[in-house]
């Protein structure tokens, strides 16, 4: 993200907020993970490949968090559906199992009962459990900002890597956003380490400990 907390401009341009060293680190995280998770918005805006092409190591399973099949019009042209470079799982609510299977085939669909809860709040702990049941235990929630924020708000993250670039975007698309505490004393203060990544700074935050 930028110094002022944005992950893209207001038009959605995000290539690239961070420098090449951070991009290499991102690919290393993919190589260390069983699965990499992105939201439908990231696929629609960026058309990512989610592979490890900048480092040596296996490609993770690509998981597309898309409860109501927003990506249906892109099944025939998005890289994650068409390039054949790595396994892709379309993660949706069980109510959408049939249309998802018709579009992508049963091996590419992971339909989770009750993924969309009351008021449209995603029950992400159910998504995590469903992925674990597939043998995918080391999960990397890559983005975008809305998806990462949702996992954080549901207490479904163990660690957070926050790469900050010396860049000011202004009224761009925000990174982390969630309902915070009223008092500073109640805010999250995770244990942290900081690393230099070229001109960026990488914050490695342990969300299961307090700093």
Short mmCIF file of N, CA and C in Angstrom, two decimals, residues 3-4 7 18 37-38 44-45 51 54 76 98 107 115 129 132 176 179-180 193:
data_model
loop_
_atom_site.label_atom_id
_atom_site.label_comp_id
_atom_site.label_asym_id
_atom_site.label_seq_id
_atom_site.Cartn_x
_atom_site.Cartn_y
_atom_site.Cartn_z
N UNK A 3 1.84 5.24 1.39
CA UNK A 3 1.99 5.83 2.72
C UNK A 3 0.65 6.27 3.30
N UNK A 4 -0.28 6.67 2.42
CA UNK A 4 -1.58 7.11 2.89
C UNK A 4 -2.64 6.01 2.83
N UNK A 7 -4.33 1.13 -2.00
CA UNK A 7 -3.78 0.02 -2.78
C UNK A 7 -3.97 0.24 -4.28
N UNK A 18 3.91 -1.10 -5.10
CA UNK A 18 5.18 -1.44 -4.47
C UNK A 18 6.25 -1.74 -5.50
N UNK A 37 -5.50 -16.80 -2.05
CA UNK A 37 -6.90 -16.39 -2.11
C UNK A 37 -7.00 -14.94 -2.55
N UNK A 38 -7.86 -14.69 -3.53
CA UNK A 38 -8.18 -13.32 -3.94
C UNK A 38 -9.69 -13.22 -4.10
N UNK A 44 -11.38 -9.37 -11.54
CA UNK A 44 -12.02 -8.54 -12.55
C UNK A 44 -11.16 -7.34 -12.94
N UNK A 45 -10.49 -6.72 -11.97
CA UNK A 45 -9.72 -5.50 -12.25
C UNK A 45 -8.32 -5.78 -12.77
N UNK A 51 0.68 -17.00 -9.98
CA UNK A 51 1.69 -18.05 -10.07
C UNK A 51 2.99 -17.57 -9.42
N UNK A 54 8.19 -15.47 -10.75
CA UNK A 54 9.39 -14.68 -10.44
C UNK A 54 10.35 -15.39 -9.50
N UNK A 76 -14.43 -17.51 -19.46
CA UNK A 76 -13.80 -17.89 -20.74
C UNK A 76 -12.61 -17.02 -21.11
N UNK A 98 -24.71 -25.26 -8.64
CA UNK A 98 -25.07 -25.75 -9.97
C UNK A 98 -24.60 -24.84 -11.10
N UNK A 107 -14.64 -30.09 -10.72
CA UNK A 107 -13.33 -30.11 -10.07
C UNK A 107 -12.83 -28.72 -9.73
N UNK A 115 -21.94 -19.90 3.41
CA UNK A 115 -20.83 -18.94 3.27
C UNK A 115 -21.31 -17.51 3.41
N UNK A 129 -12.38 -23.57 6.78
CA UNK A 129 -12.58 -24.97 7.11
C UNK A 129 -12.75 -25.82 5.84
N UNK A 132 -9.34 -26.28 4.29
CA UNK A 132 -8.58 -27.25 5.08
C UNK A 132 -9.02 -28.67 4.74
N UNK A 176 -6.65 -1.63 4.17
CA UNK A 176 -7.39 -2.22 5.28
C UNK A 176 -8.48 -1.28 5.77
N UNK A 179 -14.31 -2.35 11.15
CA UNK A 179 -14.86 -1.65 12.32
C UNK A 179 -13.86 -1.74 13.47
N UNK A 180 -13.29 -0.63 13.81
CA UNK A 180 -12.28 -0.60 14.86
C UNK A 180 -12.86 -0.31 16.23
N UNK A 193 7.76 -7.04 13.26
CA UNK A 193 9.12 -6.86 12.79
C UNK A 193 9.06 -6.07 11.49
#
